[in-house]
Coordinates of C-alpha atoms in Angstrom, one line a residue:
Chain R
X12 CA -18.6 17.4 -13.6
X13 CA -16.7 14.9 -15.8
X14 CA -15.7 11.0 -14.1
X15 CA -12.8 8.7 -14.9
X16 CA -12.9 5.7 -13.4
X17 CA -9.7 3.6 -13.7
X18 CA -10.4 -0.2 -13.5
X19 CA -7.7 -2.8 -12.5
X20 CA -8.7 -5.8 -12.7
X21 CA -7.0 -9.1 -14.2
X22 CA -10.2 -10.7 -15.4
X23 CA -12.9 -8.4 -16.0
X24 CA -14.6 -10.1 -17.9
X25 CA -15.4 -13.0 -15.0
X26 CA -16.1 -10.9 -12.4
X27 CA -19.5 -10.3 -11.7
X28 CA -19.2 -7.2 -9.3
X29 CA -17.2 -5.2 -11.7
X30 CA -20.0 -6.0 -14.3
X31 CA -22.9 -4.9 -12.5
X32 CA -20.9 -1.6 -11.6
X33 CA -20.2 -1.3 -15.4
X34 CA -23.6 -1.5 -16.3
X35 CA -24.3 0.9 -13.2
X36 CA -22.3 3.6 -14.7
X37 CA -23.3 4.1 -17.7
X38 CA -23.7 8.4 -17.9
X39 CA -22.6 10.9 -20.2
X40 CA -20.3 12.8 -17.6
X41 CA -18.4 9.4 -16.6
X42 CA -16.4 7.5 -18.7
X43 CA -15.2 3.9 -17.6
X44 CA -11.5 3.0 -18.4
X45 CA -10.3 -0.5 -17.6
X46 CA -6.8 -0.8 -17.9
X47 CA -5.7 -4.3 -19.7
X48 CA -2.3 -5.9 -20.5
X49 CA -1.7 -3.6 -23.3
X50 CA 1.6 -1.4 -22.7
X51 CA 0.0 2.0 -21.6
X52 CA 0.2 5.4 -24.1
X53 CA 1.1 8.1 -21.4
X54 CA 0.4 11.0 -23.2
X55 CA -3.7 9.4 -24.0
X56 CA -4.1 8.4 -20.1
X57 CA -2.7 12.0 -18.9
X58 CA -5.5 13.3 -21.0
X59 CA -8.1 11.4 -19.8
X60 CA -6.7 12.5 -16.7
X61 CA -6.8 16.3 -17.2
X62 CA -10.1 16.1 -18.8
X63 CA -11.7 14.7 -15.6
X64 CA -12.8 16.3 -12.5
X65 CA -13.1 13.1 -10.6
X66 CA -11.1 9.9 -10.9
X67 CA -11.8 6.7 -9.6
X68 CA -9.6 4.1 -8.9
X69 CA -11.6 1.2 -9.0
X70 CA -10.2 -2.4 -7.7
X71 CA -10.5 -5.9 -6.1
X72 CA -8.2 -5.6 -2.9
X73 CA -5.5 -8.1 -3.4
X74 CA -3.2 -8.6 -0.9
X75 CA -4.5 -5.5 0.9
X76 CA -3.6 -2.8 -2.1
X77 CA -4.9 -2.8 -5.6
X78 CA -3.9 -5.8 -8.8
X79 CA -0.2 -4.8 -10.1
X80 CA -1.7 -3.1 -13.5
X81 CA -2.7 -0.1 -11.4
X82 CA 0.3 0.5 -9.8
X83 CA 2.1 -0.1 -12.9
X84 CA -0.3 2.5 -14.6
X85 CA 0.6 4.9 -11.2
X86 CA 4.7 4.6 -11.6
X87 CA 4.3 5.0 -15.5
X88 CA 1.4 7.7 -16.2
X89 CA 2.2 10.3 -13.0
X90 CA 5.3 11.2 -14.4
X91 CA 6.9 14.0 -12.3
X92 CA 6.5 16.3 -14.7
X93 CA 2.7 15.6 -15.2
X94 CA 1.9 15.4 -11.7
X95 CA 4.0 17.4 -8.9
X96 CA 2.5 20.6 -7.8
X97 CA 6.1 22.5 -8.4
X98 CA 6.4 21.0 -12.2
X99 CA 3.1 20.2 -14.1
X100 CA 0.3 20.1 -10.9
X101 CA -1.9 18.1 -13.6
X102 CA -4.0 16.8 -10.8
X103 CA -4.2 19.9 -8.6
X104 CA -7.9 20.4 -7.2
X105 CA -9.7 17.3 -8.6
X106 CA -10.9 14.3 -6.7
X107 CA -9.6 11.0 -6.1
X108 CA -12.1 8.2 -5.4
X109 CA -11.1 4.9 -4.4
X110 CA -14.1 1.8 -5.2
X111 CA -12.5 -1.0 -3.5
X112 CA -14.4 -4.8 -3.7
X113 CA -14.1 -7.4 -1.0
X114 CA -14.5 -11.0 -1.0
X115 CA -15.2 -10.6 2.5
X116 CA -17.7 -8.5 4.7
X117 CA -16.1 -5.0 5.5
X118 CA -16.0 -5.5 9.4
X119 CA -13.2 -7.8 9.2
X120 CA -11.3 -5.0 8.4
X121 CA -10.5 -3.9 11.9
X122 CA -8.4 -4.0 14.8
X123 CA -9.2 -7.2 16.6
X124 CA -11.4 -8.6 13.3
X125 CA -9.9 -11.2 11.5
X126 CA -7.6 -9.0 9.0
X127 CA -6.7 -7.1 12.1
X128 CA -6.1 -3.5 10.0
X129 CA -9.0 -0.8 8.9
X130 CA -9.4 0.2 5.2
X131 CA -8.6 3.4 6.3
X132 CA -5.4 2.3 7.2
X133 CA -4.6 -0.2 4.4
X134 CA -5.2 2.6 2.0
X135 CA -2.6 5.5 3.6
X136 CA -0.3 5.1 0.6
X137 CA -3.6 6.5 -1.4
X138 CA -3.8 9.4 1.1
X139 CA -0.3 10.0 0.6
X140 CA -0.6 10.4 -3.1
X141 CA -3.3 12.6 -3.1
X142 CA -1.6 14.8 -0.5
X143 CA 1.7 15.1 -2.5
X144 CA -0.7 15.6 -5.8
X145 CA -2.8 18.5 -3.6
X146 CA -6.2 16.3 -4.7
X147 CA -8.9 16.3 -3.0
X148 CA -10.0 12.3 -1.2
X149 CA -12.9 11.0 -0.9
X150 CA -14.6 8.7 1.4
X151 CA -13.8 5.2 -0.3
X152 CA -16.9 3.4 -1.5
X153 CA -16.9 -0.3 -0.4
X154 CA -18.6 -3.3 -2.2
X155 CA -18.1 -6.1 -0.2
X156 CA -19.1 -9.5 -0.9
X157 CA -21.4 -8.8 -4.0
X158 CA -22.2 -12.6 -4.9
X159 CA -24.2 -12.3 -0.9
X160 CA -26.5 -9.5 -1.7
X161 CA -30.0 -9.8 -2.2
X162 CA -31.7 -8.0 -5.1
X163 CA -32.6 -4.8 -3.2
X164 CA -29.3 -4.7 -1.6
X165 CA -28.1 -4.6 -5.1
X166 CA -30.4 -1.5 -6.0
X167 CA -29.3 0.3 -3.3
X168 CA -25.7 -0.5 -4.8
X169 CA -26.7 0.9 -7.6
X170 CA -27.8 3.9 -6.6
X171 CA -25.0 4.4 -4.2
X172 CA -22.6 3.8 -6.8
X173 CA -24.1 6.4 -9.4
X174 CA -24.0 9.2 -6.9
X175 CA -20.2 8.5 -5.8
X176 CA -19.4 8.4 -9.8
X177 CA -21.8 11.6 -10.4
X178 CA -22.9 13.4 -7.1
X179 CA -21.1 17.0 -7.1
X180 CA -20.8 17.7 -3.4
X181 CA -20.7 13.5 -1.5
X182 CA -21.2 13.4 1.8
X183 CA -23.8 16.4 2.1
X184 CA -27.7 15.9 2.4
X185 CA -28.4 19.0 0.5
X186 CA -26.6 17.4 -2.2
X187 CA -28.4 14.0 -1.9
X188 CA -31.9 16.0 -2.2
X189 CA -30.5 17.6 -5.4
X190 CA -29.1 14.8 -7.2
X191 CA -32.0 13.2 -6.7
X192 CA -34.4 15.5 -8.1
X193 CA -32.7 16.0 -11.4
X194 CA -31.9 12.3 -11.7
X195 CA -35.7 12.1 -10.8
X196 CA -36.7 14.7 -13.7
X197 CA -34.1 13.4 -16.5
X198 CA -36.2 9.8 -16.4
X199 CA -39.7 11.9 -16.3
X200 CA -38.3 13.6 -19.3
X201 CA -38.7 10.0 -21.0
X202 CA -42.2 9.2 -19.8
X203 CA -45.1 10.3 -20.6
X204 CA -49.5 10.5 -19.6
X205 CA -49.9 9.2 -15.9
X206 CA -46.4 8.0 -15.6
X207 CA -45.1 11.5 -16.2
X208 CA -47.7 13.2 -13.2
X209 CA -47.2 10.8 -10.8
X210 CA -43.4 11.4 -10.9
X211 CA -44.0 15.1 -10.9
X212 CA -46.1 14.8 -7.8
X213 CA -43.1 12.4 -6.5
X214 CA -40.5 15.5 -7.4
X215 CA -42.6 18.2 -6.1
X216 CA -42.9 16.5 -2.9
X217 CA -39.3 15.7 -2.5
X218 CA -38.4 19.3 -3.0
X219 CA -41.0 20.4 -0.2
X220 CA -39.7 18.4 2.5
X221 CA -36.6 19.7 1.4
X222 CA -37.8 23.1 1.4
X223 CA -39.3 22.7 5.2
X224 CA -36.6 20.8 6.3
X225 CA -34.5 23.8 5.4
X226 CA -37.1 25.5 7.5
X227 CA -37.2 23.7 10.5
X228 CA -33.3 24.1 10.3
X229 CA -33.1 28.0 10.3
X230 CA -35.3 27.9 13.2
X231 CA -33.4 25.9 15.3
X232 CA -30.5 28.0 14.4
X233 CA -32.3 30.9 15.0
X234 CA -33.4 29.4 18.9
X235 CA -29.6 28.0 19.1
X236 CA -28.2 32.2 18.9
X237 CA -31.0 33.2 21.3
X238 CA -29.7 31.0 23.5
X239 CA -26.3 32.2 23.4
Chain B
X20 CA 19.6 -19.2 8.7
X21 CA 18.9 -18.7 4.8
X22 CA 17.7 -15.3 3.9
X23 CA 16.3 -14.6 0.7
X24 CA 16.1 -11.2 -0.7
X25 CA 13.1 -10.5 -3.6
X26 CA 14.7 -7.4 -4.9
X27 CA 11.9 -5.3 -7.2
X28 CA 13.4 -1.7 -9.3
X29 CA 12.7 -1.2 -12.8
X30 CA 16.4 -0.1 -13.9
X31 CA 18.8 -2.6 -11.7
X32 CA 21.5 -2.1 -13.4
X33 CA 21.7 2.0 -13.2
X34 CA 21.0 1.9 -9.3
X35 CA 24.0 2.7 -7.5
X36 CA 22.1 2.1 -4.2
X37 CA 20.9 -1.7 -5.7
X38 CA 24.5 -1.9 -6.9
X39 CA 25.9 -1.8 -3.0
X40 CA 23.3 -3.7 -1.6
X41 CA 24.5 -6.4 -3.8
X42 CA 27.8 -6.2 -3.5
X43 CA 27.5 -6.2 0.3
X44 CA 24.9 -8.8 0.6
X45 CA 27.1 -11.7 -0.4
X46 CA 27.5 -14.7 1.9
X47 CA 26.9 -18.4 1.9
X48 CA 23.6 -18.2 3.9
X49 CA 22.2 -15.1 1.2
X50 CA 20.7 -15.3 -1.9
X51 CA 20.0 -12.3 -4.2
X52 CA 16.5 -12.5 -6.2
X53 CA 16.1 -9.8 -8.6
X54 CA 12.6 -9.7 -10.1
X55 CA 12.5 -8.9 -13.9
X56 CA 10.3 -8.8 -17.1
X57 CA 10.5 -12.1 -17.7
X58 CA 7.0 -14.0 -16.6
X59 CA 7.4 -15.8 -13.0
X60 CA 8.2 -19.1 -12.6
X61 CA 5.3 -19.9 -9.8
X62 CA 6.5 -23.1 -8.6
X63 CA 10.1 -22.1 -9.0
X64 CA 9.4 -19.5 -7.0
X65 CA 7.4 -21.0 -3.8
X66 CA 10.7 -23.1 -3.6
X67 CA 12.8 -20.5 -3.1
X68 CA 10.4 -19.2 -0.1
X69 CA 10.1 -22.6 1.2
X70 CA 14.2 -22.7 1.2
X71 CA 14.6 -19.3 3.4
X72 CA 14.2 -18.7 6.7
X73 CA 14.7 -14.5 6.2
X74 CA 12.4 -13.2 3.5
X75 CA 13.3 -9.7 2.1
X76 CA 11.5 -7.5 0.0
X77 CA 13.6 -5.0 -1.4
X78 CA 12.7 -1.6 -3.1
X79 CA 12.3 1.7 -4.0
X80 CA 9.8 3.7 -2.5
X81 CA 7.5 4.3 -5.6
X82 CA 4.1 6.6 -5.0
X83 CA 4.3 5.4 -1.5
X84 CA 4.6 1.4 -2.0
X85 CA 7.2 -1.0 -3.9
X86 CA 6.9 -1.0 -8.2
X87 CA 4.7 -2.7 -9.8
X88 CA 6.8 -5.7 -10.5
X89 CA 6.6 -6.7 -6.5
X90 CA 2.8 -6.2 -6.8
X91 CA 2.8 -8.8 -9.6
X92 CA 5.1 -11.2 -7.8
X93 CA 2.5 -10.7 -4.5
X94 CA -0.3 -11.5 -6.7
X95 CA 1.3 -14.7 -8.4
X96 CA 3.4 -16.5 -6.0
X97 CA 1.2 -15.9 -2.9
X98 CA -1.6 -18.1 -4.2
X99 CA -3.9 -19.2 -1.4
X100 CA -3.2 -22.9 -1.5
X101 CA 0.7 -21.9 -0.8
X102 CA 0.4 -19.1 2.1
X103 CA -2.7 -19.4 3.4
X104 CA -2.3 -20.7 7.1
X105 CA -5.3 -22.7 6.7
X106 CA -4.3 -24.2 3.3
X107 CA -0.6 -24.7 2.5
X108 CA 0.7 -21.8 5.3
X109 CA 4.0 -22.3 3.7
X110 CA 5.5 -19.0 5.0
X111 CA 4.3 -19.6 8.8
X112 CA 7.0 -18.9 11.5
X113 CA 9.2 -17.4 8.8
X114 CA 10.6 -13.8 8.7
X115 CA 9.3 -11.1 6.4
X116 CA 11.9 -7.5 6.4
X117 CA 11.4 -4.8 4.3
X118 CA 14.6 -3.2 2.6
X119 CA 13.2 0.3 1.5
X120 CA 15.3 3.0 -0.5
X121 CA 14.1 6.6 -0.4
X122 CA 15.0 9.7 -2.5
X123 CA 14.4 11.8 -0.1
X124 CA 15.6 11.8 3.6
X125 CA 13.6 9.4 5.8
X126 CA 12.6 12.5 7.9
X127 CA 10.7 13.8 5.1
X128 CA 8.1 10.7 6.0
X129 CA 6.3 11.7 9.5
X130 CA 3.4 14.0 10.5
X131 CA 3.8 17.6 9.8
X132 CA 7.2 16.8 7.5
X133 CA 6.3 16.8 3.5
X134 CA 5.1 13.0 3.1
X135 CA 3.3 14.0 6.2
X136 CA 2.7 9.6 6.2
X137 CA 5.4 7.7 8.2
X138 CA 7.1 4.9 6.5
X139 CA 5.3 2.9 9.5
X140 CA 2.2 4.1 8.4
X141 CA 2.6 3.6 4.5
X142 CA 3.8 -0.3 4.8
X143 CA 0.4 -1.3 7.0
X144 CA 0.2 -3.4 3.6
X145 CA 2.7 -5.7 4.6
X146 CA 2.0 -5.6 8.1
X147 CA -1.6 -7.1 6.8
X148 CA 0.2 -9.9 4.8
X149 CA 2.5 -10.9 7.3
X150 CA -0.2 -10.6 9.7
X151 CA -2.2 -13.2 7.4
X152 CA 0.6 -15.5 6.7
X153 CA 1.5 -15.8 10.0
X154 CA 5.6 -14.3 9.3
X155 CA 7.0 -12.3 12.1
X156 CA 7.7 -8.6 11.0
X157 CA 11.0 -7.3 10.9
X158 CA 11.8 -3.2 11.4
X159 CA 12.1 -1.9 8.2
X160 CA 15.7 -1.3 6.7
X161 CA 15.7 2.1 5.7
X162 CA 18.2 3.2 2.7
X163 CA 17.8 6.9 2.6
X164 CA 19.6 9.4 -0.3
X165 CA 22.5 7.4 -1.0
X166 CA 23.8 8.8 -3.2
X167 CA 24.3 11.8 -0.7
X168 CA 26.0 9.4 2.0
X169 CA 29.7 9.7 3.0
X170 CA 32.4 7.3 2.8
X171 CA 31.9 6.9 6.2
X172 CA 28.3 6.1 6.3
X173 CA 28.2 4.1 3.6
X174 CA 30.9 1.7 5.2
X175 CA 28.1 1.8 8.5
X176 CA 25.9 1.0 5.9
X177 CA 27.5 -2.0 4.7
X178 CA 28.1 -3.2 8.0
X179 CA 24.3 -2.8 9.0
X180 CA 22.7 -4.0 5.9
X181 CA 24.6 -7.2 6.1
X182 CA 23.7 -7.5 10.2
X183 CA 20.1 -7.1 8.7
X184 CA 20.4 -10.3 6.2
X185 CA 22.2 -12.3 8.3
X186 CA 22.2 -11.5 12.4
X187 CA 20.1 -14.1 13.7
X188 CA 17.9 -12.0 16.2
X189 CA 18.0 -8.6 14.9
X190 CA 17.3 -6.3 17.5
X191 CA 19.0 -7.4 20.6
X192 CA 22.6 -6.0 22.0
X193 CA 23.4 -9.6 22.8
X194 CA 22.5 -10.9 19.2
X195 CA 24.7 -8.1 17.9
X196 CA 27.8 -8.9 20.2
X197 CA 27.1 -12.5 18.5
X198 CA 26.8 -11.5 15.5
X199 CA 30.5 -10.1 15.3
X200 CA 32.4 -12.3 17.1
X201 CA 31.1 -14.6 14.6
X202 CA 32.2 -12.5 11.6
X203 CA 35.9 -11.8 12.8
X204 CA 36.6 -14.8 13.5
X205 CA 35.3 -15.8 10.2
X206 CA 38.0 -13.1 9.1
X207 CA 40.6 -13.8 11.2
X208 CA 40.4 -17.6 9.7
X209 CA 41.9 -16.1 6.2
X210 CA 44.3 -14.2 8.3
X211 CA 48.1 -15.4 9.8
X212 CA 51.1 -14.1 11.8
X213 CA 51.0 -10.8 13.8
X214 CA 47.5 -9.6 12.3
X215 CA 45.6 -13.1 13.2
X216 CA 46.9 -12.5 16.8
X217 CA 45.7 -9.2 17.0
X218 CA 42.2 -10.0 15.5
X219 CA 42.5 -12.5 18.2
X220 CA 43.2 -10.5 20.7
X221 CA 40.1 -8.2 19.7
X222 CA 38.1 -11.0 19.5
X223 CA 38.6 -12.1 23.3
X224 CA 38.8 -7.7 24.0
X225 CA 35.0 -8.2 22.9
X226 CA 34.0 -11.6 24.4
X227 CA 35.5 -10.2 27.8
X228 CA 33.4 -7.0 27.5
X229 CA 30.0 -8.8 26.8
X230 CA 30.7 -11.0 29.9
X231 CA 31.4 -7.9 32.1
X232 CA 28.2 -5.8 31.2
X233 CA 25.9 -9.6 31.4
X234 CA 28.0 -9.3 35.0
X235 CA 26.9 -6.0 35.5
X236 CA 23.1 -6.6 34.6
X237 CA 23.0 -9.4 36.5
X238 CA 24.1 -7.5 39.9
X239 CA 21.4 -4.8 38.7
X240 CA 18.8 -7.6 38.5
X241 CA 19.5 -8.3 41.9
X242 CA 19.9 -5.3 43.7
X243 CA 16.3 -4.3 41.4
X244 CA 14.8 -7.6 43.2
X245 CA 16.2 -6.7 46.6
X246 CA 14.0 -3.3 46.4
X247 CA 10.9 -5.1 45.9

């Protein structure tokens, strides 16, 4: 599964959230793509675009929407012949992410909190475009108020972030369990005496809980029909 | 009552529905803003907005939310020491309408229909900024397939759009009555002979009506208060 993720942003280079999620998504399957002031080549950023299974629109919420370069990058690159189902349907079938940053916490966005409106809401015209595109949307992934968070806040950030960039299925435990096993294995592959058993143990471990889990599941499907 | 209309589409010049709007939006109390390439003049701007009473943005309805060029003005202008109630709250009390042209019928934009968003739904952006700034909300001003629009309508248009820029309290029959009493008798000052008396005679035709129905309301107010 191959990532874009689109970056608007007008100072990248002073903002410290959008650093740490640079550094954070460093994979071979994603590829990070800030857009600048440069005047955009449509045919390159449609092929980024096809190439990729996921994309990301990735943003500081300004004025409750995303900075002006990515709607300017939206009314230039998804030409109607590019993206509308009945001409080219480019975009038919992936996913559309949307990593939105917040100076404040998240629970002020909600009816009665001080910006009064939900992200969900605030972000319809998103929902609209993947609807008319027939994508597929995903839960948004919030960072708010990044300079506040301790150090293991920030490694749960991390993590977090790498499975919405990399995670096939999000939102499904089974999927969880998997990504972290092979993201697990791929650093054992790098390790090596004690370091390398002790992970294994780690790995084998996860995958047994998994495994009864999975067990304790089918029986309480099982009692669930024999009830019926 | 100044109104001030921010008009934002990328090709002014080759929009017939831009090219009405501006023809009919001339009056002493109006001023036309066009956004361009050019880069904004910040302070320049915030005078303008400090000047109006009626602010307007005006647009096309581009993936679901104005062009880019709004976006940048948003982002610019609206600095926190300028809007921001607690700060400058230079736009408290003031009026913010939204002038919004669609290619498609407005219809098209409700649950089940092929946006399946409404246009209430799409603009909870600007609901969030006036919400901020403290402005009071207009309806929307819906300009749908104009190019489509009879003679007919497109007089009904005129007529609307420049109740919209310039009726003081849009929304209310009596406002409206106001509203054009005040504009034929602002024609009927450039008339003379035979058609200024019967412009006159209209006039008082109107007046006579409005003071009938207030007497009719008033009798149902009674006879409503009499049943309590």
């Amino acid at each position: 599964m191959k990532t874009l993720i689109i970056v608007a942003h007008p100072n990248l280079d002073e903002s410290r959230t959008q650093q740490f999620l640079q550094a954070a998504s460093i994979d071979s399957n994603v590829q990070w793509h800030a857009l600048d002031n440069r005047p955009l080549n449509v045919a390159g950023e449609q092929r980024l675009l096809r190439q990729a299974d996921r994309i990301i629109f990735q943003f500081p919420l300004y004025w409750y929407s995303a900075p002006a370069s990515l709607k300017n990058w939206e009314d230039t690159v998804l030409t109607r012949a590019f993206a509308y189902p009945a001409d080219g349907g480019a975009l038919i079938g992936k996913q559309l992410g949307l990593v939105i940053s917040l100076g404040q916490p998240a629970a002020h966005y909600a009816a009665g909190a001080p910006e009064q409106f939900s992200l969900s809401q605030l972000t319809v015209p998103y929902q609209a475009l993947a609807q008319r595109l027939q994508m597929t949307l995903l839960p948004s992934f919030i960072v708010d108020q990044f300079g506040y968070q301790s150090e293991t806040q920030k490694m749960q950030l991390l993590v977090d972030y790498q499975r919405y960039l990399t995670q096939p299925s999000l939102g499904h435990f089974d999927g969880e369990v998997d990504w972290i096993v092979t993201k697990l294995a791929a650093i054992n592959a790098h390790q090596n005496g004690p370091e390398q058993q002790r992970l294994a143990l780690i790995i084998d471990q996860i995958k047994q809980n998994d495994a009864t889990l999975e067990g304790l599941q089918d029986t309480l499907t099982m009692l669930k029909e024999g009830e019926d």
